[in-house]
Amino acid sequence: ALHEEVCSVRGSRGAFEVATRNRLGERRHRAAAVAFATGYFDSPRQLGVPGEDLAQVQHRYRDPYRSFGERVVVVGGGNSAAEAALELYRAGVEVTVIVRGSALKPTVKYWVKPDFENRVAAGALRALYSTEVVAFEPGRLRLRGPNGAVELEADRVLVLIGYEPDMRLLRDAGIEIDRESLVPVVDPETCESNVGGLYVAGTLQAGRDTGKIFIENSRDHGARIVEHLLGHPRAAIDP
């Protein structure tokens, strides 16, 4: 159902009740099994510096076209930042990337990293490494880099430093979750959690390590869950 928020999941294998809320009110759904596949994009991480609430500062990247003709600064050194910077550049946007480390994160996808680095080497993208944001101000950023304090003008800033998975629904449903890593207890073969009939699929399995599991390497999770529910060998259900 679209535009419907899941509030809670209660029960056990074969007899779950899923409480939801939509614009018309609350609803109850019954299910023999439930799979959590909510990802981690609901909770972008914040830098926690002054001015981060300014309208020019955004924590989600949607598309490059609204930024055409603008000076855009992307903050981050992971997959989200690198992919957004490349797409913005290819749409004709002037892009500068602020990376806190001396290079992109080692978890950046192997086909994205050389593309990004080659664009920087060619001068199509500007990258400032070993640099941190000190504060945001209208139309500009204050930075601290290898050569000290720097100011940089920008029409739009995208803070893409990762996401924090929201594990409250899983925890309330009884799934055990490591306090530090936020990794849930999941059977890697079946994707079933410690609660029989409750499954976890996709990036949620990696907890805070959002560079470990992503769309490209978790496509088989659905097949694993269906295989376990049906009790069939995977070859019998794969197309």
PDB file of N, CA and C in Angstrom, residues 27-124:
ATOM      1  N   ARG A  27      -4.698   0.959  10.466  1.00  0.00           N
ATOM      2  CA  ARG A  27      -5.142  -0.304   9.898  1.00  0.00           C
ATOM      3  C   ARG A  27      -4.369  -1.456  10.541  1.00  0.00           C
ATOM      4  N   ARG A  28      -4.895  -2.664  10.399  1.00  0.00           N
ATOM      5  CA  ARG A  28      -4.234  -3.871  10.895  1.00  0.00           C
ATOM      6  C   ARG A  28      -4.160  -4.879   9.754  1.00  0.00           C
ATOM      7  N   HIS A  29      -2.972  -5.485   9.582  1.00  0.00           N
ATOM      8  CA  HIS A  29      -2.782  -6.503   8.557  1.00  0.00           C
ATOM      9  C   HIS A  29      -2.258  -7.769   9.226  1.00  0.00           C
ATOM     10  N   ARG A  30      -2.711  -8.908   8.770  1.00  0.00           N
ATOM     11  CA  ARG A  30      -2.220 -10.180   9.302  1.00  0.00           C
ATOM     12  C   ARG A  30      -1.343 -10.856   8.254  1.00  0.00           C
ATOM     13  N   ALA A  31      -0.281 -11.505   8.730  1.00  0.00           N
ATOM     14  CA  ALA A  31       0.660 -12.133   7.807  1.00  0.00           C
ATOM     15  C   ALA A  31       1.311 -13.341   8.458  1.00  0.00           C
ATOM     16  N   ALA A  32       1.660 -14.320   7.638  1.00  0.00           N
ATOM     17  CA  ALA A  32       2.368 -15.496   8.132  1.00  0.00           C
ATOM     18  C   ALA A  32       3.846 -15.204   8.323  1.00  0.00           C
ATOM     19  N   ALA A  33       4.375 -14.261   7.544  1.00  0.00           N
ATOM     20  CA  ALA A  33       5.783 -13.873   7.636  1.00  0.00           C
ATOM     21  C   ALA A  33       5.907 -12.411   7.229  1.00  0.00           C
ATOM     22  N   VAL A  34       6.985 -11.773   7.684  1.00  0.00           N
ATOM     23  CA  VAL A  34       7.220 -10.356   7.378  1.00  0.00           C
ATOM     24  C   VAL A  34       8.694 -10.182   7.022  1.00  0.00           C
ATOM     25  N   ALA A  35       8.967  -9.425   5.955  1.00  0.00           N
ATOM     26  CA  ALA A  35      10.343  -9.114   5.562  1.00  0.00           C
ATOM     27  C   ALA A  35      10.562  -7.610   5.699  1.00  0.00           C
ATOM     28  N   PHE A  36      11.585  -7.221   6.445  1.00  0.00           N
ATOM     29  CA  PHE A  36      11.991  -5.824   6.563  1.00  0.00           C
ATOM     30  C   PHE A  36      13.009  -5.516   5.463  1.00  0.00           C
ATOM     31  N   ALA A  37      12.713  -4.549   4.616  1.00  0.00           N
ATOM     32  CA  ALA A  37      13.622  -4.160   3.538  1.00  0.00           C
ATOM     33  C   ALA A  37      13.551  -2.644   3.359  1.00  0.00           C
ATOM     34  N   THR A  38      13.678  -1.924   4.468  1.00  0.00           N
ATOM     35  CA  THR A  38      13.468  -0.468   4.465  1.00  0.00           C
ATOM     36  C   THR A  38      14.721   0.325   4.119  1.00  0.00           C
ATOM     37  N   GLY A  39      15.873  -0.356   4.003  1.00  0.00           N
ATOM     38  CA  GLY A  39      17.097   0.375   3.679  1.00  0.00           C
ATOM     39  C   GLY A  39      17.509   1.316   4.796  1.00  0.00           C
ATOM     40  N   TYR A  40      18.316   2.331   4.432  1.00  0.00           N
ATOM     41  CA  TYR A  40      18.793   3.258   5.463  1.00  0.00           C
ATOM     42  C   TYR A  40      18.665   4.719   5.036  1.00  0.00           C
ATOM     43  N   PHE A  41      17.954   4.993   3.949  1.00  0.00           N
ATOM     44  CA  PHE A  41      17.936   6.343   3.405  1.00  0.00           C
ATOM     45  C   PHE A  41      16.996   7.298   4.128  1.00  0.00           C
ATOM     46  N   ASP A  42      16.279   6.828   5.145  1.00  0.00           N
ATOM     47  CA  ASP A  42      15.396   7.724   5.885  1.00  0.00           C
ATOM     48  C   ASP A  42      16.152   8.653   6.830  1.00  0.00           C
ATOM     49  N   SER A  43      17.374   8.299   7.191  1.00  0.00           N
ATOM     50  CA  SER A  43      18.087   9.035   8.250  1.00  0.00           C
ATOM     51  C   SER A  43      19.483   9.447   7.810  1.00  0.00           C
ATOM     52  N   PRO A  44      19.604  10.512   7.002  1.00  0.00           N
ATOM     53  CA  PRO A  44      20.939  10.968   6.585  1.00  0.00           C
ATOM     54  C   PRO A  44      21.727  11.523   7.766  1.00  0.00           C
ATOM     55  N   ARG A  45      23.021  11.271   7.789  1.00  0.00           N
ATOM     56  CA  ARG A  45      23.871  11.781   8.857  1.00  0.00           C
ATOM     57  C   ARG A  45      24.086  13.282   8.707  1.00  0.00           C
ATOM     58  N   GLN A  46      24.303  13.943   9.832  1.00  0.00           N
ATOM     59  CA  GLN A  46      24.510  15.387   9.872  1.00  0.00           C
ATOM     60  C   GLN A  46      25.966  15.680  10.259  1.00  0.00           C
ATOM     61  N   LEU A  47      26.480  16.798   9.775  1.00  0.00           N
ATOM     62  CA  LEU A  47      27.826  17.214  10.165  1.00  0.00           C
ATOM     63  C   LEU A  47      27.831  17.801  11.570  1.00  0.00           C
ATOM     64  N   GLY A  48      26.732  18.468  11.926  1.00  0.00           N
ATOM     65  CA  GLY A  48      26.663  19.072  13.254  1.00  0.00           C
ATOM     66  C   GLY A  48      27.450  20.365  13.383  1.00  0.00           C
ATOM     67  N   VAL A  49      27.531  21.143  12.289  1.00  0.00           N
ATOM     68  CA  VAL A  49      28.257  22.409  12.318  1.00  0.00           C
ATOM     69  C   VAL A  49      27.269  23.553  12.156  1.00  0.00           C
ATOM     70  N   PRO A  50      27.646  24.782  12.543  1.00  0.00           N
ATOM     71  CA  PRO A  50      26.730  25.922  12.420  1.00  0.00           C
ATOM     72  C   PRO A  50      26.274  26.135  10.982  1.00  0.00           C
ATOM     73  N   GLY A  51      25.008  26.513  10.842  1.00  0.00           N
ATOM     74  CA  GLY A  51      24.451  26.834   9.546  1.00  0.00           C
ATOM     75  C   GLY A  51      23.952  25.657   8.738  1.00  0.00           C
ATOM     76  N   GLU A  52      23.974  24.460   9.319  1.00  0.00           N
ATOM     77  CA  GLU A  52      23.568  23.278   8.549  1.00  0.00           C
ATOM     78  C   GLU A  52      22.071  23.279   8.243  1.00  0.00           C
ATOM     79  N   ASP A  53      21.317  24.135   8.933  1.00  0.00           N
ATOM     80  CA  ASP A  53      19.881  24.218   8.690  1.00  0.00           C
ATOM     81  C   ASP A  53      19.509  25.254   7.631  1.00  0.00           C
ATOM     82  N   LEU A  54      20.486  25.874   6.999  1.00  0.00           N
ATOM     83  CA  LEU A  54      20.201  26.836   5.942  1.00  0.00           C
ATOM     84  C   LEU A  54      19.552  26.128   4.745  1.00  0.00           C
ATOM     85  N   ALA A  55      18.721  26.868   3.997  1.00  0.00           N
ATOM     86  CA  ALA A  55      17.992  26.279   2.873  1.00  0.00           C
ATOM     87  C   ALA A  55      18.926  25.772   1.784  1.00  0.00           C
ATOM     88  N   GLN A  56      20.107  26.375   1.661  1.00  0.00           N
ATOM     89  CA  GLN A  56      21.039  25.957   0.606  1.00  0.00           C
ATOM     90  C   GLN A  56      21.702  24.616   0.907  1.00  0.00           C
ATOM     91  N   VAL A  57      21.611  24.160   2.155  1.00  0.00           N
ATOM     92  CA  VAL A  57      22.250  22.912   2.576  1.00  0.00           C
ATOM     93  C   VAL A  57      21.217  21.789   2.555  1.00  0.00           C
ATOM     94  N   GLN A  58      21.491  20.750   1.806  1.00  0.00           N
ATOM     95  CA  GLN A  58      20.566  19.628   1.676  1.00  0.00           C
ATOM     96  C   GLN A  58      21.293  18.320   1.987  1.00  0.00           C
ATOM     97  N   HIS A  59      20.546  17.367   2.517  1.00  0.00           N
ATOM     98  CA  HIS A  59      21.129  16.083   2.905  1.00  0.00           C
ATOM     99  C   HIS A  59      20.636  14.938   2.034  1.00  0.00           C
ATOM    100  N   ARG A  60      19.953  15.272   0.943  1.00  0.00           N
ATOM    101  CA  ARG A  60      19.504  14.262  -0.014  1.00  0.00           C
ATOM    102  C   ARG A  60      19.790  14.761  -1.427  1.00  0.00           C
ATOM    103  N   TYR A  61      20.256  13.866  -2.249  1.00  0.00           N
ATOM    104  CA  TYR A  61      20.465  14.182  -3.658  1.00  0.00           C
ATOM    105  C   TYR A  61      19.349  13.548  -4.462  1.00  0.00           C
ATOM    106  N   ARG A  62      18.661  14.341  -5.276  1.00  0.00           N
ATOM    107  CA  ARG A  62      17.528  13.833  -6.032  1.00  0.00           C
ATOM    108  C   ARG A  62      17.830  13.747  -7.529  1.00  0.00           C
ATOM    109  N   ASP A  63      18.248  14.841  -8.133  1.00  0.00           N
ATOM    110  CA  ASP A  63      18.580  14.815  -9.551  1.00  0.00           C
ATOM    111  C   ASP A  63      19.482  16.011  -9.838  1.00  0.00           C
ATOM    112  N   PRO A  64      20.203  15.980 -10.971  1.00  0.00           N
ATOM    113  CA  PRO A  64      21.152  17.058 -11.253  1.00  0.00           C
ATOM    114  C   PRO A  64      20.530  18.281 -11.913  1.00  0.00           C
ATOM    115  N   TYR A  65      19.345  18.148 -12.459  1.00  0.00           N
ATOM    116  CA  TYR A  65      18.816  19.188 -13.349  1.00  0.00           C
ATOM    117  C   TYR A  65      18.420  20.469 -12.625  1.00  0.00           C
ATOM    118  N   ARG A  66      17.960  20.350 -11.380  1.00  0.00           N
ATOM    119  CA  ARG A  66      17.590  21.548 -10.637  1.00  0.00           C
ATOM    120  C   ARG A  66      18.822  22.387 -10.277  1.00  0.00           C
ATOM    121  N   SER A  67      20.011  21.821 -10.468  1.00  0.00           N
ATOM    122  CA  SER A  67      21.247  22.542 -10.129  1.00  0.00           C
ATOM    123  C   SER A  67      21.960  23.099 -11.356  1.00  0.00           C
ATOM    124  N   PHE A  68      21.340  22.993 -12.535  1.00  0.00           N
ATOM    125  CA  PHE A  68      21.999  23.473 -13.748  1.00  0.00           C
ATOM    126  C   PHE A  68      22.343  24.959 -13.611  1.00  0.00           C
ATOM    127  N   GLY A  69      23.586  25.301 -13.940  1.00  0.00           N
ATOM    128  CA  GLY A  69      24.036  26.689 -13.853  1.00  0.00           C
ATOM    129  C   GLY A  69      24.444  27.127 -12.464  1.00  0.00           C
ATOM    130  N   GLU A  70      24.382  26.238 -11.500  1.00  0.00           N
ATOM    131  CA  GLU A  70      24.748  26.574 -10.127  1.00  0.00           C
ATOM    132  C   GLU A  70      26.162  26.095  -9.795  1.00  0.00           C
ATOM    133  N   ARG A  71      26.692  26.669  -8.723  1.00  0.00           N
ATOM    134  CA  ARG A  71      27.938  26.177  -8.137  1.00  0.00           C
ATOM    135  C   ARG A  71      27.537  25.263  -6.983  1.00  0.00           C
ATOM    136  N   VAL A  72      27.803  23.983  -7.136  1.00  0.00           N
ATOM    137  CA  VAL A  72      27.372  23.001  -6.149  1.00  0.00           C
ATOM    138  C   VAL A  72      28.582  22.406  -5.443  1.00  0.00           C
ATOM    139  N   VAL A  73      28.503  22.349  -4.121  1.00  0.00           N
ATOM    140  CA  VAL A  73      29.531  21.693  -3.311  1.00  0.00           C
ATOM    141  C   VAL A  73      28.948  20.409  -2.754  1.00  0.00           C
ATOM    142  N   VAL A  74      29.644  19.305  -2.958  1.00  0.00           N
ATOM    143  CA  VAL A  74      29.251  18.008  -2.413  1.00  0.00           C
ATOM    144  C   VAL A  74      30.210  17.674  -1.288  1.00  0.00           C
ATOM    145  N   VAL A  75      29.668  17.378  -0.117  1.00  0.00           N
ATOM    146  CA  VAL A  75      30.487  17.028   1.040  1.00  0.00           C
ATOM    147  C   VAL A  75      30.386  15.522   1.259  1.00  0.00           C
ATOM    148  N   GLY A  76      31.521  14.828   1.206  1.00  0.00           N
ATOM    149  CA  GLY A  76      31.515  13.392   1.445  1.00  0.00           C
ATOM    150  C   GLY A  76      32.540  12.674   0.596  1.00  0.00           C
ATOM    151  N   GLY A  77      32.944  11.494   1.041  1.00  0.00           N
ATOM    152  CA  GLY A  77      33.953  10.723   0.321  1.00  0.00           C
ATOM    153  C   GLY A  77      33.541   9.305   0.028  1.00  0.00           C
ATOM    154  N   GLY A  78      32.227   9.025   0.095  1.00  0.00           N
ATOM    155  CA  GLY A  78      31.746   7.678  -0.154  1.00  0.00           C
ATOM    156  C   GLY A  78      31.000   7.562  -1.463  1.00  0.00           C
ATOM    157  N   ASN A  79      30.241   6.476  -1.607  1.00  0.00           N
ATOM    158  CA  ASN A  79      29.530   6.214  -2.849  1.00  0.00           C
ATOM    159  C   ASN A  79      28.519   7.302  -3.193  1.00  0.00           C
ATOM    160  N   SER A  80      27.727   7.720  -2.201  1.00  0.00           N
ATOM    161  CA  SER A  80      26.683   8.708  -2.472  1.00  0.00           C
ATOM    162  C   SER A  80      27.279   9.998  -3.015  1.00  0.00           C
ATOM    163  N   ALA A  81      28.350  10.468  -2.381  1.00  0.00           N
ATOM    164  CA  ALA A  81      28.970  11.725  -2.795  1.00  0.00           C
ATOM    165  C   ALA A  81      29.616  11.592  -4.167  1.00  0.00           C
ATOM    166  N   ALA A  82      30.354  10.520  -4.393  1.00  0.00           N
ATOM    167  CA  ALA A  82      31.051  10.344  -5.672  1.00  0.00           C
ATOM    168  C   ALA A  82      30.074  10.201  -6.829  1.00  0.00           C
ATOM    169  N   GLU A  83      29.026   9.416  -6.643  1.00  0.00           N
ATOM    170  CA  GLU A  83      28.050   9.213  -7.712  1.00  0.00           C
ATOM    171  C   GLU A  83      27.279  10.494  -8.008  1.00  0.00           C
ATOM    172  N   ALA A  84      26.903  11.243  -6.957  1.00  0.00           N
ATOM    173  CA  ALA A  84      26.190  12.503  -7.170  1.00  0.00           C
ATOM    174  C   ALA A  84      27.082  13.499  -7.898  1.00  0.00           C
ATOM    175  N   ALA A  85      28.347  13.590  -7.508  1.00  0.00           N
ATOM    176  CA  ALA A  85      29.265  14.536  -8.147  1.00  0.00           C
ATOM    177  C   ALA A  85      29.428  14.228  -9.638  1.00  0.00           C
ATOM    178  N   LEU A  86      29.550  12.954  -9.982  1.00  0.00           N
ATOM    179  CA  LEU A  86      29.704  12.571 -11.380  1.00  0.00           C
ATOM    180  C   LEU A  86      28.448  12.899 -12.191  1.00  0.00           C
ATOM    181  N   GLU A  87      27.299  12.630 -11.612  1.00  0.00           N
ATOM    182  CA  GLU A  87      26.054  12.904 -12.332  1.00  0.00           C
ATOM    183  C   GLU A  87      25.848  14.406 -12.504  1.00  0.00           C
ATOM    184  N   LEU A  88      26.167  15.184 -11.485  1.00  0.00           N
ATOM    185  CA  LEU A  88      26.057  16.641 -11.581  1.00  0.00           C
ATOM    186  C   LEU A  88      26.993  17.186 -12.656  1.00  0.00           C
ATOM    187  N   TYR A  89      28.220  16.724 -12.649  1.00  0.00           N
ATOM    188  CA  TYR A  89      29.194  17.167 -13.651  1.00  0.00           C
ATOM    189  C   TYR A  89      28.689  16.879 -15.061  1.00  0.00           C
ATOM    190  N   ARG A  90      28.130  15.691 -15.268  1.00  0.00           N
ATOM    191  CA  ARG A  90      27.664  15.313 -16.606  1.00  0.00           C
ATOM    192  C   ARG A  90      26.412  16.070 -17.027  1.00  0.00           C
ATOM    193  N   ALA A  91      25.766  16.736 -16.072  1.00  0.00           N
ATOM    194  CA  ALA A  91      24.605  17.565 -16.395  1.00  0.00           C
ATOM    195  C   ALA A  91      24.992  19.043 -16.538  1.00  0.00           C
ATOM    196  N   GLY A  92      26.293  19.310 -16.556  1.00  0.00           N
ATOM    197  CA  GLY A  92      26.745  20.677 -16.783  1.00  0.00           C
ATOM    198  C   GLY A  92      26.837  21.545 -15.547  1.00  0.00           C
ATOM    199  N   VAL A  93      26.924  20.915 -14.383  1.00  0.00           N
ATOM    200  CA  VAL A  93      27.002  21.663 -13.122  1.00  0.00           C
ATOM    201  C   VAL A  93      28.463  21.825 -12.706  1.00  0.00           C
ATOM    202  N   GLU A  94      28.797  22.982 -12.157  1.00  0.00           N
ATOM    203  CA  GLU A  94      30.137  23.221 -11.609  1.00  0.00           C
ATOM    204  C   GLU A  94      30.199  22.590 -10.217  1.00  0.00           C
ATOM    205  N   VAL A  95      31.050  21.582 -10.052  1.00  0.00           N
ATOM    206  CA  VAL A  95      31.038  20.778  -8.835  1.00  0.00           C
ATOM    207  C   VAL A  95      32.380  20.823  -8.122  1.00  0.00           C
ATOM    208  N   THR A  96      32.318  21.012  -6.811  1.00  0.00           N
ATOM    209  CA  THR A  96      33.479  20.868  -5.935  1.00  0.00           C
ATOM    210  C   THR A  96      33.124  19.851  -4.861  1.00  0.00           C
ATOM    211  N   VAL A  97      34.016  18.907  -4.620  1.00  0.00           N
ATOM    212  CA  VAL A  97      33.775  17.863  -3.628  1.00  0.00           C
ATOM    213  C   VAL A  97      34.723  18.054  -2.450  1.00  0.00           C
ATOM    214  N   ILE A  98      34.153  18.075  -1.246  1.00  0.00           N
ATOM    215  CA  ILE A  98      34.930  18.213  -0.016  1.00  0.00           C
ATOM    216  C   ILE A  98      35.053  16.846   0.633  1.00  0.00           C
ATOM    217  N   VAL A  99      36.283  16.352   0.764  1.00  0.00           N
ATOM    218  CA  VAL A  99      36.531  15.023   1.331  1.00  0.00           C
ATOM    219  C   VAL A  99      37.376  15.173   2.591  1.00  0.00           C
ATOM    220  N   ARG A 100      36.878  14.656   3.696  1.00  0.00           N
ATOM    221  CA  ARG A 100      37.617  14.787   4.952  1.00  0.00           C
ATOM    222  C   ARG A 100      38.916  13.989   4.936  1.00  0.00           C
ATOM    223  N   GLY A 101      38.917  12.843   4.276  1.00  0.00           N
ATOM    224  CA  GLY A 101      40.118  12.022   4.203  1.00  0.00           C
ATOM    225  C   GLY A 101      41.039  12.450   3.073  1.00  0.00           C
ATOM    226  N   SER A 102      42.158  11.753   2.961  1.00  0.00           N
ATOM    227  CA  SER A 102      43.135  12.077   1.922  1.00  0.00           C
ATOM    228  C   SER A 102      42.773  11.475   0.571  1.00  0.00           C
ATOM    229  N   ALA A 103      41.695  10.664   0.522  1.00  0.00           N
ATOM    230  CA  ALA A 103      41.227  10.044  -0.712  1.00  0.00           C
ATOM    231  C   ALA A 103      39.789   9.591  -0.484  1.00  0.00           C
ATOM    232  N   LEU A 104      39.147   9.120  -1.544  1.00  0.00           N
ATOM    233  CA  LEU A 104      37.825   8.529  -1.379  1.00  0.00           C
ATOM    234  C   LEU A 104      37.903   7.307  -0.462  1.00  0.00           C
ATOM    235  N   LYS A 105      36.797   6.958   0.141  1.00  0.00           N
ATOM    236  CA  LYS A 105      36.765   5.791   1.007  1.00  0.00           C
ATOM    237  C   LYS A 105      37.072   4.525   0.208  1.00  0.00           C
ATOM    238  N   PRO A 106      37.732   3.557   0.823  1.00  0.00           N
ATOM    239  CA  PRO A 106      38.046   2.307   0.100  1.00  0.00           C
ATOM    240  C   PRO A 106      36.804   1.511  -0.265  1.00  0.00           C
ATOM    241  N   THR A 107      35.654   1.831   0.349  1.00  0.00           N
ATOM    242  CA  THR A 107      34.414   1.112   0.057  1.00  0.00           C
ATOM    243  C   THR A 107      33.687   1.657  -1.171  1.00  0.00           C
ATOM    244  N   VAL A 108      34.215   2.703  -1.806  1.00  0.00           N
ATOM    245  CA  VAL A 108      33.579   3.228  -3.018  1.00  0.00           C
ATOM    246  C   VAL A 108      33.609   2.152  -4.098  1.00  0.00           C
ATOM    247  N   LYS A 109      32.497   1.997  -4.822  1.00  0.00           N
ATOM    248  CA  LYS A 109      32.363   0.942  -5.832  1.00  0.00           C
ATOM    249  C   LYS A 109      33.522   0.997  -6.821  1.00  0.00           C
ATOM    250  N   TYR A 110      34.023  -0.164  -7.178  1.00  0.00           N
ATOM    251  CA  TYR A 110      35.251  -0.238  -7.977  1.00  0.00           C
ATOM    252  C   TYR A 110      35.099   0.375  -9.361  1.00  0.00           C
ATOM    253  N   TRP A 111      33.867   0.501  -9.858  1.00  0.00           N
ATOM    254  CA  TRP A 111      33.671   1.123 -11.163  1.00  0.00           C
ATOM    255  C   TRP A 111      33.419   2.635 -11.050  1.00  0.00           C
ATOM    256  N   VAL A 112      33.125   3.114  -9.837  1.00  0.00           N
ATOM    257  CA  VAL A 112      32.890   4.548  -9.613  1.00  0.00           C
ATOM    258  C   VAL A 112      34.196   5.275  -9.295  1.00  0.00           C
ATOM    259  N   LYS A 113      35.047   4.632  -8.498  1.00  0.00           N
ATOM    260  CA  LYS A 113      36.277   5.281  -8.027  1.00  0.00           C
ATOM    261  C   LYS A 113      37.167   5.773  -9.177  1.00  0.00           C
ATOM    262  N   PRO A 114      37.525   4.927 -10.158  1.00  0.00           N
ATOM    263  CA  PRO A 114      38.387   5.440 -11.234  1.00  0.00           C
ATOM    264  C   PRO A 114      37.709   6.506 -12.081  1.00  0.00           C
ATOM    265  N   ASP A 115      36.415   6.401 -12.266  1.00  0.00           N
ATOM    266  CA  ASP A 115      35.680   7.415 -13.019  1.00  0.00           C
ATOM    267  C   ASP A 115      35.811   8.765 -12.326  1.00  0.00           C
ATOM    268  N   PHE A 116      35.587   8.776 -11.013  1.00  0.00           N
ATOM    269  CA  PHE A 116      35.701  10.010 -10.241  1.00  0.00           C
ATOM    270  C   PHE A 116      37.124  10.561 -10.290  1.00  0.00           C
ATOM    271  N   GLU A 117      38.099   9.709 -10.011  1.00  0.00           N
ATOM    272  CA  GLU A 117      39.491  10.166  -9.958  1.00  0.00           C
ATOM    273  C   GLU A 117      39.977  10.680 -11.309  1.00  0.00           C
ATOM    274  N   ASN A 118      39.527  10.032 -12.387  1.00  0.00           N
ATOM    275  CA  ASN A 118      39.913  10.505 -13.718  1.00  0.00           C
ATOM    276  C   ASN A 118      39.305  11.855 -14.045  1.00  0.00           C
ATOM    277  N   ARG A 119      38.077  12.094 -13.608  1.00  0.00           N
ATOM    278  CA  ARG A 119      37.440  13.393 -13.843  1.00  0.00           C
ATOM    279  C   ARG A 119      38.146  14.487 -13.051  1.00  0.00           C
ATOM    280  N   VAL A 120      38.591  14.152 -11.845  1.00  0.00           N
ATOM    281  CA  VAL A 120      39.347  15.128 -11.042  1.00  0.00           C
ATOM    282  C   VAL A 120      40.680  15.429 -11.710  1.00  0.00           C
ATOM    283  N   ALA A 121      41.384  14.376 -12.162  1.00  0.00           N
ATOM    284  CA  ALA A 121      42.685  14.562 -12.816  1.00  0.00           C
ATOM    285  C   ALA A 121      42.563  15.400 -14.086  1.00  0.00           C
ATOM    286  N   ALA A 122      41.419  15.268 -14.777  1.00  0.00           N
ATOM    287  CA  ALA A 122      41.211  16.016 -16.017  1.00  0.00           C
ATOM    288  C   ALA A 122      40.731  17.442 -15.766  1.00  0.00           C
ATOM    289  N   GLY A 123      40.437  17.761 -14.504  1.00  0.00           N
ATOM    290  CA  GLY A 123      39.970  19.109 -14.185  1.00  0.00           C
ATOM    291  C   GLY A 123      38.487  19.330 -14.372  1.00  0.00           C
ATOM    292  N   ALA A 124      37.749  18.258 -14.676  1.00  0.00           N
ATOM    293  CA  ALA A 124      36.300  18.386 -14.851  1.00  0.00           C
ATOM    294  C   ALA A 124      35.591  18.506 -13.513  1.00  0.00           C
TER     295      ALA A 124
END
